[in-house]
Short mmCIF file of C-alpha atoms and ligand atoms in Angstrom, two decimals:
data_model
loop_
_atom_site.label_atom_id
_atom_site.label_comp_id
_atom_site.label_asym_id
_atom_site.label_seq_id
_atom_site.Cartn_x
_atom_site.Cartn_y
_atom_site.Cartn_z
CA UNK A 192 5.57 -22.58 -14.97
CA UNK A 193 2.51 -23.62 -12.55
CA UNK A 194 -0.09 -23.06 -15.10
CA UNK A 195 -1.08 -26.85 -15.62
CA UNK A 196 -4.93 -25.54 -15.65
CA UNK A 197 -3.83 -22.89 -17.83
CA UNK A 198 -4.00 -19.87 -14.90
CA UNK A 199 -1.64 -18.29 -13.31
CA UNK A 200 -0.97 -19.07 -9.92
CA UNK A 201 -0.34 -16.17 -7.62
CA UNK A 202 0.76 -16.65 -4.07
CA UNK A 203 -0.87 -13.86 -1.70
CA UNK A 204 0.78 -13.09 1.84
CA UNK A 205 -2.42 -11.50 3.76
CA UNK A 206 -5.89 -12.17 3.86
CA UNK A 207 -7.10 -9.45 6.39
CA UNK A 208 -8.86 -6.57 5.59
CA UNK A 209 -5.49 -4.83 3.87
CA UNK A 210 -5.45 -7.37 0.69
CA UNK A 211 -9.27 -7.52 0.52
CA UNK A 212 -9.14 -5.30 -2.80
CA UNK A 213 -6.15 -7.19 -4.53
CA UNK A 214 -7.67 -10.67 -3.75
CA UNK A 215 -10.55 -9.27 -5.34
CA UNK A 216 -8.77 -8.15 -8.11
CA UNK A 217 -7.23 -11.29 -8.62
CA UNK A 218 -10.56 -13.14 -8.59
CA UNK A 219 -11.97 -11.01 -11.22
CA UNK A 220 -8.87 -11.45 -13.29
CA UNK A 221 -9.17 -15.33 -13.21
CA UNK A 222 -6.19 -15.90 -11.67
CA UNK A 223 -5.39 -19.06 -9.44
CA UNK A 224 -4.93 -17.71 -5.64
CA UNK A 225 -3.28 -19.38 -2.52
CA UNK A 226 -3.21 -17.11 0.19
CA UNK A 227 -2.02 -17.71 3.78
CA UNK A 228 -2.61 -15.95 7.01
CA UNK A 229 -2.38 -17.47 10.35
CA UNK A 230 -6.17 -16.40 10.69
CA UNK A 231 -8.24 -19.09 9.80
CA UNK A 232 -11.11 -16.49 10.20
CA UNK A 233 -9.26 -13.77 8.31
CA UNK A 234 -11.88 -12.41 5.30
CA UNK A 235 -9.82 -12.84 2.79
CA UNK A 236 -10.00 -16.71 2.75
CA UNK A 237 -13.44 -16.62 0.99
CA UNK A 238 -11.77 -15.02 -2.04
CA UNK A 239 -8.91 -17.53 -1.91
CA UNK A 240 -9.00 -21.08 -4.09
CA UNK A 241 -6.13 -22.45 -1.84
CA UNK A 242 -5.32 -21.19 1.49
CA UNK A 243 -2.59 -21.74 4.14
CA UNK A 244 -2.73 -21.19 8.07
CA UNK A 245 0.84 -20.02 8.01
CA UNK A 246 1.97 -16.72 9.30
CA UNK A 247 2.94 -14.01 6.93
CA UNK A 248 6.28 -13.63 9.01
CA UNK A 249 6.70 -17.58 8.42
CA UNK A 250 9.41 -17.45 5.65
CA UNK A 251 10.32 -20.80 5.72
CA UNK A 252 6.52 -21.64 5.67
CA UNK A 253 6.13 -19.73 2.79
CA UNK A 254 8.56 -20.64 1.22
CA UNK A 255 7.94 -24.35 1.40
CA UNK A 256 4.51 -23.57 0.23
CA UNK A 257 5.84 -21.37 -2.89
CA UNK A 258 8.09 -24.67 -3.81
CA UNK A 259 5.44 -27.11 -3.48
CA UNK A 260 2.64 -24.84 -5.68
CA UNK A 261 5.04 -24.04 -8.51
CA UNK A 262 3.88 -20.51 -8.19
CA UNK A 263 4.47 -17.94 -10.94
CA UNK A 264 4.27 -14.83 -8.57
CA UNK A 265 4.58 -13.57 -5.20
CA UNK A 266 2.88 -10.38 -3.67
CA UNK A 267 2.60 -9.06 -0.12
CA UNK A 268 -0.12 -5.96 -0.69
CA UNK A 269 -0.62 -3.95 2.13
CA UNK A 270 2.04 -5.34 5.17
CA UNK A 271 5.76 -4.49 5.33
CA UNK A 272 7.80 -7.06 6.59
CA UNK A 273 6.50 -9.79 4.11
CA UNK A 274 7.73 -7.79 1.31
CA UNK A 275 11.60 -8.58 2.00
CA UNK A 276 9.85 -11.85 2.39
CA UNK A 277 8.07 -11.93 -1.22
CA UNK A 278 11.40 -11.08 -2.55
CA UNK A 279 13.53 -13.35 -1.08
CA UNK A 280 10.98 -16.16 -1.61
CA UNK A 281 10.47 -14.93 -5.25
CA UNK A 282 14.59 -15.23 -5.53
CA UNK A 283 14.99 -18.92 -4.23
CA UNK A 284 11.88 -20.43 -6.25
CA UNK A 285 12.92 -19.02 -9.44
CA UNK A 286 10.39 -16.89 -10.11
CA UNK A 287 10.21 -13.08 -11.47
CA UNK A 288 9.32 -10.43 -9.03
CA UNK A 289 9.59 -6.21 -8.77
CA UNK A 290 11.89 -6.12 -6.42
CA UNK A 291 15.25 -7.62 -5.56
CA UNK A 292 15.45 -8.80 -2.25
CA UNK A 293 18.06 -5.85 -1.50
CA UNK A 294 15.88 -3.31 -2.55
CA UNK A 295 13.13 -4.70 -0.30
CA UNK A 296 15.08 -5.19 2.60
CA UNK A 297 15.53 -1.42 2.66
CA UNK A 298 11.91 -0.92 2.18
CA UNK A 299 11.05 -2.81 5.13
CA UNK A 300 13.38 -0.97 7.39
CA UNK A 301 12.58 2.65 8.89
CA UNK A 302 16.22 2.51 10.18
CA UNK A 303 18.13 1.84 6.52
CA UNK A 304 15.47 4.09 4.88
CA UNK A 305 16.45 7.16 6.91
CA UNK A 306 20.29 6.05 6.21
CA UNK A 307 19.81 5.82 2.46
CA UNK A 308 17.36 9.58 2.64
CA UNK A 309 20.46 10.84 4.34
CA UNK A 310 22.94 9.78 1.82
CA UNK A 311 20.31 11.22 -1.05
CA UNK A 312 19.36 14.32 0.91
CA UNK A 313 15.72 13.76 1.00
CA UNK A 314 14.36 15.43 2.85
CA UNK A 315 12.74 13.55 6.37
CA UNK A 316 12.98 14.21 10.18
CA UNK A 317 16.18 14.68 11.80
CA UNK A 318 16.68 10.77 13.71
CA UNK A 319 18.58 8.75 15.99
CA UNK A 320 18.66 5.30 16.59
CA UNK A 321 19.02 4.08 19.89
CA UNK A 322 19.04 1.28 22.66
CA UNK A 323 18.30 3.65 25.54
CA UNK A 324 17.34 6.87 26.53
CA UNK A 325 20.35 9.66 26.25
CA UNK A 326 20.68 12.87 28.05
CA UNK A 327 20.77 14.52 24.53
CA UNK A 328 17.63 13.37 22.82
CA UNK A 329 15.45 16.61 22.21
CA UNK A 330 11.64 16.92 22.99
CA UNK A 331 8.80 16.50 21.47
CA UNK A 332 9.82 13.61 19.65
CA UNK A 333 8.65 10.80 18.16
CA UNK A 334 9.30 7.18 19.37
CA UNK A 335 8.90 3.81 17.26
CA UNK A 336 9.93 0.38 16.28
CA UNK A 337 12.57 0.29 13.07
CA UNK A 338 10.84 -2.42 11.49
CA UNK A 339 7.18 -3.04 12.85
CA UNK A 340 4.56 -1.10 11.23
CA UNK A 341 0.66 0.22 12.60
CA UNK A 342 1.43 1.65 14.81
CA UNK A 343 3.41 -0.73 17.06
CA UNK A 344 6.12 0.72 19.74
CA UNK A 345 4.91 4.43 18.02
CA UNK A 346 4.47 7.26 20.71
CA UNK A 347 5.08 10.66 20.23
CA UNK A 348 6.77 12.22 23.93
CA UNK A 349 6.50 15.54 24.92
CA UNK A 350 7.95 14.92 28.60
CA UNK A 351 10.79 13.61 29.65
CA UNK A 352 9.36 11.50 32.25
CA UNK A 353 7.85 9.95 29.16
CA UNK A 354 10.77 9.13 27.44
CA UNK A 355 12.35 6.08 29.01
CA UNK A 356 9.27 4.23 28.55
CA UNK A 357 8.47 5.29 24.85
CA UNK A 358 11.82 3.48 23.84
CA UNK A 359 11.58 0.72 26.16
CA UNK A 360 8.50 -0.28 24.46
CA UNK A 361 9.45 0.47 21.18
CA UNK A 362 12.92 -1.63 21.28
CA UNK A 363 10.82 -4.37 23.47
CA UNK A 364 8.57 -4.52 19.85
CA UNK A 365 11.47 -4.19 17.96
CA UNK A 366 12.98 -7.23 15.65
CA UNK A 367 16.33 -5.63 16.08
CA UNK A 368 16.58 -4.46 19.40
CA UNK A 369 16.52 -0.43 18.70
CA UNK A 370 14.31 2.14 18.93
CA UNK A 371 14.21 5.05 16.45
CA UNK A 372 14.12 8.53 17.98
CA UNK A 373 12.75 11.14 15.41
CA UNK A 374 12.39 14.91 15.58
CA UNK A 375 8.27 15.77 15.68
CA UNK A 376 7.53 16.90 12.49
CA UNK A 377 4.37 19.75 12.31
CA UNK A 378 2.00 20.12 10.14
CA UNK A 379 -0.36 18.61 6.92
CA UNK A 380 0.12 14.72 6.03
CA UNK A 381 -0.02 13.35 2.58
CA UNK A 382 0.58 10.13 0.85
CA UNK A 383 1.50 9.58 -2.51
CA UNK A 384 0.24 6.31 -4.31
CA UNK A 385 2.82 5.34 -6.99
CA UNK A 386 3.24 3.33 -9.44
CA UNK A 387 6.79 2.84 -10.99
CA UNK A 388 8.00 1.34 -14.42
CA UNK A 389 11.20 0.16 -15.69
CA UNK A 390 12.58 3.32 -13.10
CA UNK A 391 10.09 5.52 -14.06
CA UNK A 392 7.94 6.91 -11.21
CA UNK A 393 4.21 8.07 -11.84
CA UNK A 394 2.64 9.32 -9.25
CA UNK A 395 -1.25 8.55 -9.06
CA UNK A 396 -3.36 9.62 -5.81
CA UNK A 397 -2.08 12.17 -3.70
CA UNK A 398 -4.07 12.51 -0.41
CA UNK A 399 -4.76 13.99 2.81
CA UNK A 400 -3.72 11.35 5.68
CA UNK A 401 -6.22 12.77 8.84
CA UNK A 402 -4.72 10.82 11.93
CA UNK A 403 -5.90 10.30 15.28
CA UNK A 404 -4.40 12.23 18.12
CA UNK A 405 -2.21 10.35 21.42
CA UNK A 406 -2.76 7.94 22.69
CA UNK A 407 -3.71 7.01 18.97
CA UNK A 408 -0.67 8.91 17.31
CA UNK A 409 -0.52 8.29 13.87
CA UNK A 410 -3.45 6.10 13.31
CA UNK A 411 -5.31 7.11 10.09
CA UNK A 412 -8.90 7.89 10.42
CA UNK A 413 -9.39 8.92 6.43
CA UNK A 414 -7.76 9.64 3.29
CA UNK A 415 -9.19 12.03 1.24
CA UNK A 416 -8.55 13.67 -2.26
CA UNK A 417 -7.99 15.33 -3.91
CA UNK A 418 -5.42 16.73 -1.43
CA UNK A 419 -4.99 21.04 -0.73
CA UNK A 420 -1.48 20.17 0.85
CA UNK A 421 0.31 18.65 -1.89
CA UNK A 422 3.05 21.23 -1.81
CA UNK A 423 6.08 19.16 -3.16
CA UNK A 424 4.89 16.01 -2.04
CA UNK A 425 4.89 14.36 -5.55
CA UNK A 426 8.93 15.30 -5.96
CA UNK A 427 9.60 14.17 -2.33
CA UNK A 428 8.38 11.00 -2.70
CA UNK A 429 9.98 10.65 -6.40
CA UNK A 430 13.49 11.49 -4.20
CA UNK A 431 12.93 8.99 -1.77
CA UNK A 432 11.62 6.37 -4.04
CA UNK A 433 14.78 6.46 -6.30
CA UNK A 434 16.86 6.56 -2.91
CA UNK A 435 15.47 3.18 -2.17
CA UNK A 436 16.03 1.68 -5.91
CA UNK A 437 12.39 0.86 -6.30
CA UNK A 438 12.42 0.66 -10.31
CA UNK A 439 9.30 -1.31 -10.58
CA UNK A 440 5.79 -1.70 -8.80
CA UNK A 441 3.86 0.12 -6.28
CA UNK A 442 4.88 2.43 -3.45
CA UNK A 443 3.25 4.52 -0.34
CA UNK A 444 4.90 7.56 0.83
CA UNK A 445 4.07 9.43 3.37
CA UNK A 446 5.07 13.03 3.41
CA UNK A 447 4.52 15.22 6.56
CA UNK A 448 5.31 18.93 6.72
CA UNK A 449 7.49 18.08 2.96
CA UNK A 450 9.34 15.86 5.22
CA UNK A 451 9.18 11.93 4.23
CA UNK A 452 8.17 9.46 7.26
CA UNK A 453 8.52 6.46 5.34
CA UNK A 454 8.06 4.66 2.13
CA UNK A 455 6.46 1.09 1.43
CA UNK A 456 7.22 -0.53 -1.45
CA UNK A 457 3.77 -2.34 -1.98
CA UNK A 458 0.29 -1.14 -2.01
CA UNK A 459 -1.04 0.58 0.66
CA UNK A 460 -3.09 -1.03 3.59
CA UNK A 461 -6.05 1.36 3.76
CA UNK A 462 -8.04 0.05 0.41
CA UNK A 463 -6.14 3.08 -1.08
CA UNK A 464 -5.84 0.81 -4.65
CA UNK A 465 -9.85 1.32 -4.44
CA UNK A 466 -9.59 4.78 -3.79
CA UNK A 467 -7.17 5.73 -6.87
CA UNK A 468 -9.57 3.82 -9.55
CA UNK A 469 -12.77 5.25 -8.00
CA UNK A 470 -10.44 8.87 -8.51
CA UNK A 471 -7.97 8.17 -11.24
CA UNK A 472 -9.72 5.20 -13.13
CA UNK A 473 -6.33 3.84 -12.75
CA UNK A 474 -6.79 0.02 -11.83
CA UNK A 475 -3.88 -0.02 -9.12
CA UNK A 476 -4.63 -3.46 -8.18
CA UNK A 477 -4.61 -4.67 -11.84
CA UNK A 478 -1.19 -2.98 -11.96
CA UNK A 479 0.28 -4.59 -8.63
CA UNK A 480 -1.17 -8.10 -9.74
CA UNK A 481 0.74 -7.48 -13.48
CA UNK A 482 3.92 -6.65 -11.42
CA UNK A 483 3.77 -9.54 -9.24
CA UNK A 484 3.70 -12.18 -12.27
CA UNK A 485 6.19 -10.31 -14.32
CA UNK A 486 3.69 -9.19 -17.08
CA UNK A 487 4.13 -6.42 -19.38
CA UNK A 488 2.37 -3.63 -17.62
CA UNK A 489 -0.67 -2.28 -19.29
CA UNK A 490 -0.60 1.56 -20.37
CA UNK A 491 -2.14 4.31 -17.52
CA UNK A 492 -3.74 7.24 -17.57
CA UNK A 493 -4.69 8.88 -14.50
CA UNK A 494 -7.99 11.18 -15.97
CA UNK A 495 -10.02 12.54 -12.91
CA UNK A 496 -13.26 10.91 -12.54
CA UNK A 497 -15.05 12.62 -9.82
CA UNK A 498 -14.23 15.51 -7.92
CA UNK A 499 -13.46 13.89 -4.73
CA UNK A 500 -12.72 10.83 -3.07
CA UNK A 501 -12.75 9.40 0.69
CA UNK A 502 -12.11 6.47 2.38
CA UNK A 503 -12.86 7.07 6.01
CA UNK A 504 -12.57 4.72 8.67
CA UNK A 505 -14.63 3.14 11.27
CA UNK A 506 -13.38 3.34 14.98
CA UNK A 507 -15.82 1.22 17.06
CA UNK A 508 -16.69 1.21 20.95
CA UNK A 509 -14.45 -0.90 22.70
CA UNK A 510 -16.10 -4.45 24.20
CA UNK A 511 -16.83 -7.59 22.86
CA UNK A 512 -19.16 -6.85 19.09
CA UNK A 513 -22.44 -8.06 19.34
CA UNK A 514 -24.60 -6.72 16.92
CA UNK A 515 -24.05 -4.10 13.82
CA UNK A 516 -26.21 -2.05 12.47
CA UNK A 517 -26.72 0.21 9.37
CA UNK A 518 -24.42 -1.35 6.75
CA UNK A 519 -27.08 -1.96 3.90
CA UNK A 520 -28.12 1.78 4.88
CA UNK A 521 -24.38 3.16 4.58
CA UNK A 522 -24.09 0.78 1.36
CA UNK A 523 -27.01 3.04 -0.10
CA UNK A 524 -26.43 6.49 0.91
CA UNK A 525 -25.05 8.97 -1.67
CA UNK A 526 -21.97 8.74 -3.16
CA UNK A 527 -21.21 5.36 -1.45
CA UNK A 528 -19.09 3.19 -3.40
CA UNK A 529 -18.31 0.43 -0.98
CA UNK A 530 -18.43 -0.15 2.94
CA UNK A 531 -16.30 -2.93 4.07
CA UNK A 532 -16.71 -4.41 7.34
CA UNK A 533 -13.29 -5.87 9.20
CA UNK A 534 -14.72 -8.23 12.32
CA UNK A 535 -17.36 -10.49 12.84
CA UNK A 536 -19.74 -10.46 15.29
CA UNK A 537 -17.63 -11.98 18.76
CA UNK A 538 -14.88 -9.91 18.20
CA UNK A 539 -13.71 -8.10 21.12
CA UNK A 540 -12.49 -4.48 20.44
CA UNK A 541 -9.73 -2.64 21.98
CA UNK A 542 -9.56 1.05 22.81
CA UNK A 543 -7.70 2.40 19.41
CA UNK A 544 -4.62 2.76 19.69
CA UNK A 545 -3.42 1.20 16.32
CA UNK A 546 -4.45 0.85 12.96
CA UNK A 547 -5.88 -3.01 13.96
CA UNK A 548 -9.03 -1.61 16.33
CA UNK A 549 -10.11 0.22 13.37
CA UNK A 550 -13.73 -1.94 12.14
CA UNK A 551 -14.35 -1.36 8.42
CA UNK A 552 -14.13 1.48 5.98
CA UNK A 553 -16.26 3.51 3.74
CA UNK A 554 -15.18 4.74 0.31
CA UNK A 555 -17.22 7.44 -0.99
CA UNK A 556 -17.30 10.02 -3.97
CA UNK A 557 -18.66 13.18 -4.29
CA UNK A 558 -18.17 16.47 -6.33
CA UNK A 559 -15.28 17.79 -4.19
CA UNK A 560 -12.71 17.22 -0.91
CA UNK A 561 -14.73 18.16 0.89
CA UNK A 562 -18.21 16.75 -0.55
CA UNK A 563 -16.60 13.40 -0.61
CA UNK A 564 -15.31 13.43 3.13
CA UNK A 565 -18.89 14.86 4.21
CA UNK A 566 -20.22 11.81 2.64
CA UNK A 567 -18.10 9.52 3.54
CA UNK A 568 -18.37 10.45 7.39
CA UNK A 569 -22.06 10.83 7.16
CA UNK A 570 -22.17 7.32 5.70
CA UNK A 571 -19.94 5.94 8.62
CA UNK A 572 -21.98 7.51 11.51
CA UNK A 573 -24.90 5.63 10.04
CA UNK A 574 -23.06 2.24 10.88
CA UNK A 575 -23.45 1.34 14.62
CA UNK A 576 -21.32 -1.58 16.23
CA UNK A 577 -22.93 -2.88 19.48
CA UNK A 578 -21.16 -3.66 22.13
CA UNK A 579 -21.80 -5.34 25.53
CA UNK A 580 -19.23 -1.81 26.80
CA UNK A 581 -21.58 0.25 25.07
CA UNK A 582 -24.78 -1.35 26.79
CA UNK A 583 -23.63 -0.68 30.11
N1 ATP B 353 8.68 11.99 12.98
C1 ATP B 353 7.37 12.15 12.90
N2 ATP B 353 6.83 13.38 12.97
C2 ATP B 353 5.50 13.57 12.90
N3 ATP B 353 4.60 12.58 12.76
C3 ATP B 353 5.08 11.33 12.70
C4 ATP B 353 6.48 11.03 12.75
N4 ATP B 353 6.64 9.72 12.64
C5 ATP B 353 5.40 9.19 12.51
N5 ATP B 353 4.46 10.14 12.55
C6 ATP B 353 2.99 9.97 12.43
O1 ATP B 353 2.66 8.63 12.69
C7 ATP B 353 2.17 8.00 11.51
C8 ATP B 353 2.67 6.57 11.41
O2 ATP B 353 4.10 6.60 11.39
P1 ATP B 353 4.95 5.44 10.76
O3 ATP B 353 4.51 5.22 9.38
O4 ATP B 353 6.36 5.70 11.02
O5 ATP B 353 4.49 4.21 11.69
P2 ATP B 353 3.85 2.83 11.24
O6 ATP B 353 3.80 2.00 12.47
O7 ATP B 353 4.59 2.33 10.06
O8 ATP B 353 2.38 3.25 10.84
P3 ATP B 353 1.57 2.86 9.50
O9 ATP B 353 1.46 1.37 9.53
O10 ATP B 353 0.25 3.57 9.65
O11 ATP B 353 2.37 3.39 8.35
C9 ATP B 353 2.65 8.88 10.38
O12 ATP B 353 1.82 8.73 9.26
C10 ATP B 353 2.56 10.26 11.02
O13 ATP B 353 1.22 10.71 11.05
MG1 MG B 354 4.15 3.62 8.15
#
């Protein structure tokens, strides 16, 4: 093993905002980090002790790296596609990992996901996949990319003047050329943060996923628990989980309506590892990192430790980011428990339309749902990004 200096050496794919809390974790934990991202400004190089300028879509990059480091784990916390590419990089060094690269490459498709929930009956949206638009596709419906994630190619159409161009773009961002055509699916949004163990699902946070509406579809403003929508959400996501084979590690679901959108078989992107210990005083990120190298994982207990929990995001004015104010004030108000900040000051901001013009989050606790959320969105109007849009 790589552990001349006697740590273990853990190779992270991500240093953006998503795998903030992991490389964190990691650091605490002593362990020895290389972490690439194609971002040599990405904030998660200042928690690294090696990093890479390589894409985390650059498999063969990676996976010269992972050769050359004699790594003893591979993790991709927070971003799809590099999970099939953890596995499969895991596989050809020779080193343990969660998932077989089969399992992951179903995680990392919406496509063979909704194949495999069919074959399981669990339950999710009625879906087509397609090249172009048919005469029998039925409105509303929602339009996206098999295997991109926030956001990209994702519309929801209610007209069908609307519809040729919602799966032009969405095969255009495709990798494999398709669009997938889903029924709309009403109603309350959870997701369930898992953890699973030798096959053995436990489900940890359950929370409310509040979204933006169109042209933002789908982009998640905050999560919040404890959730009031749970309904079967836990059992769902235990259905689809076992569909997928996921035995070991983390996993995301997101259930809308009791209907599954999609599972990721990693940690979630939204600092929602953060959000579960500040809930649960379950250390999810201790648990992914303990995956990732193959150790035996520690016992859990998910025991409530405050009444609620939020982590509520920040959605700045579009323009180029020239000052920011009110973070030290946010840091301090009540309940806070941490404010992280995504872009520096240069940064040009877009209108949002995905999950990437969001600017920071805010995690805070309080003594319910809704206490939590209040202070959590009370915290984040105190944080003002100038812009030179917002001067004129
Ligand atoms: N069929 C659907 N019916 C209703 N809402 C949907 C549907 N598909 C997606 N959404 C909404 O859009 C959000 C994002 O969808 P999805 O996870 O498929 O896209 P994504 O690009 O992977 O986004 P993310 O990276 O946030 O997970 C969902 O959480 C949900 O709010
Ligand atoms: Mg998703």
């Amino acid at each position: 093993m790589g552990t001349d200096s006697g740590r273990k050496r853990l190779l992270v794919l991500g240093a953006g905002p998503a795998q903030l809390g992991l490389l964190e974790a990691a650091q605490r934990r002593g362990l020895f980090t290389l972490v690439v991202d194609r971002d040599p400004g990405a904030p998660g190089f200042a928690l690294a002790e090696r990093r890479a300028i390589i894409s985390t879509e650059d498999e063969r990059g990676i996976e010269r790296l992972a050769a050359a480091e004699r790594i003893d784990g591979v993790i991709a916390p927070g971003i799809d596609w590099p999970v099939g590419i953890a596995a499969r990089v895991a596989a050809k060094v020779g080193v343990p990992h969660p998932l077989p690269p089969a399992v992951a490459a179903f995680a990392v498709s919406k496509a063979r996901q909704r194949e495999r929930f069919a074959a399981a009956a669990v339950p999710q949206p009625a879906w087509r996949l397609v090249s172009e638009p048919g005469p029998d596709l039925e409105l509303p419906c929602v339009v996206k990319a098999p295997d991109r994630q926030g956001q990209r190619g994702l519309s929801v159409v209610r007209d069908h003047r609307e519809l040729g161009a919602a799966i032009e773009e969405a095969v255009a961002v495709s990798r494999g050329g398709a669009a997938l055509v889903e029924e709309l699916v009403e109603g309350a949004e959870v997701t369930v943060n898992a953890f699973s163990v030798d096959g053995r699902f436990r489900a940890l946070t359950v929370t409310d996923r509040i979204t933006a509406d169109p042209p933002a579809f789908g982009v998640a403003l905050a999560h919040v628990w404890p959730t009031d929508a749970a309904g079967d959400a836990v059992e769902v996501a235990r259905h689809a989980v076992d569909a997928l084979e996921i035995r070991d590690g983390p996993t995301y679901t997101q259930v809308r309506g009791g209907k599954v959108m999609e599972v990721a078989a990693r940690l979630g992107g939204g600092h929602d590892a953060e959000l579960c210990e500040a809930a649960l005083g379950v250390d999810l990120n201790g648990l992914a990192l303990a995956a990732a190298l193959a150790e035996e994982i520690p016992p859990f207990e998910p025991e409530p430790r405050t009444g609620g929990a939020c982590t509520a995001f920040l959605v700045p004015p579009p323009g180029e980011l020239l000052g920011l104010e009110g973070v030290e004030e946010a840091r301090h108000a009540v309940g806070v428990a941490a404010v992280r900040i995504y872009r520096r000051l240069g940064f040009r901001f877009g209108e949002l339309r995905s999950g990437s013009d969001r600017a920071g989050a805010v995690l805070a606790v309080g003594e319910s749902r809704d206490d939590a959320y209040e202070r959590a969105r009370s915290a984040a109007a105190l944080i003002r990004f100038q812009t030179d849009a917002a001067l004129v």
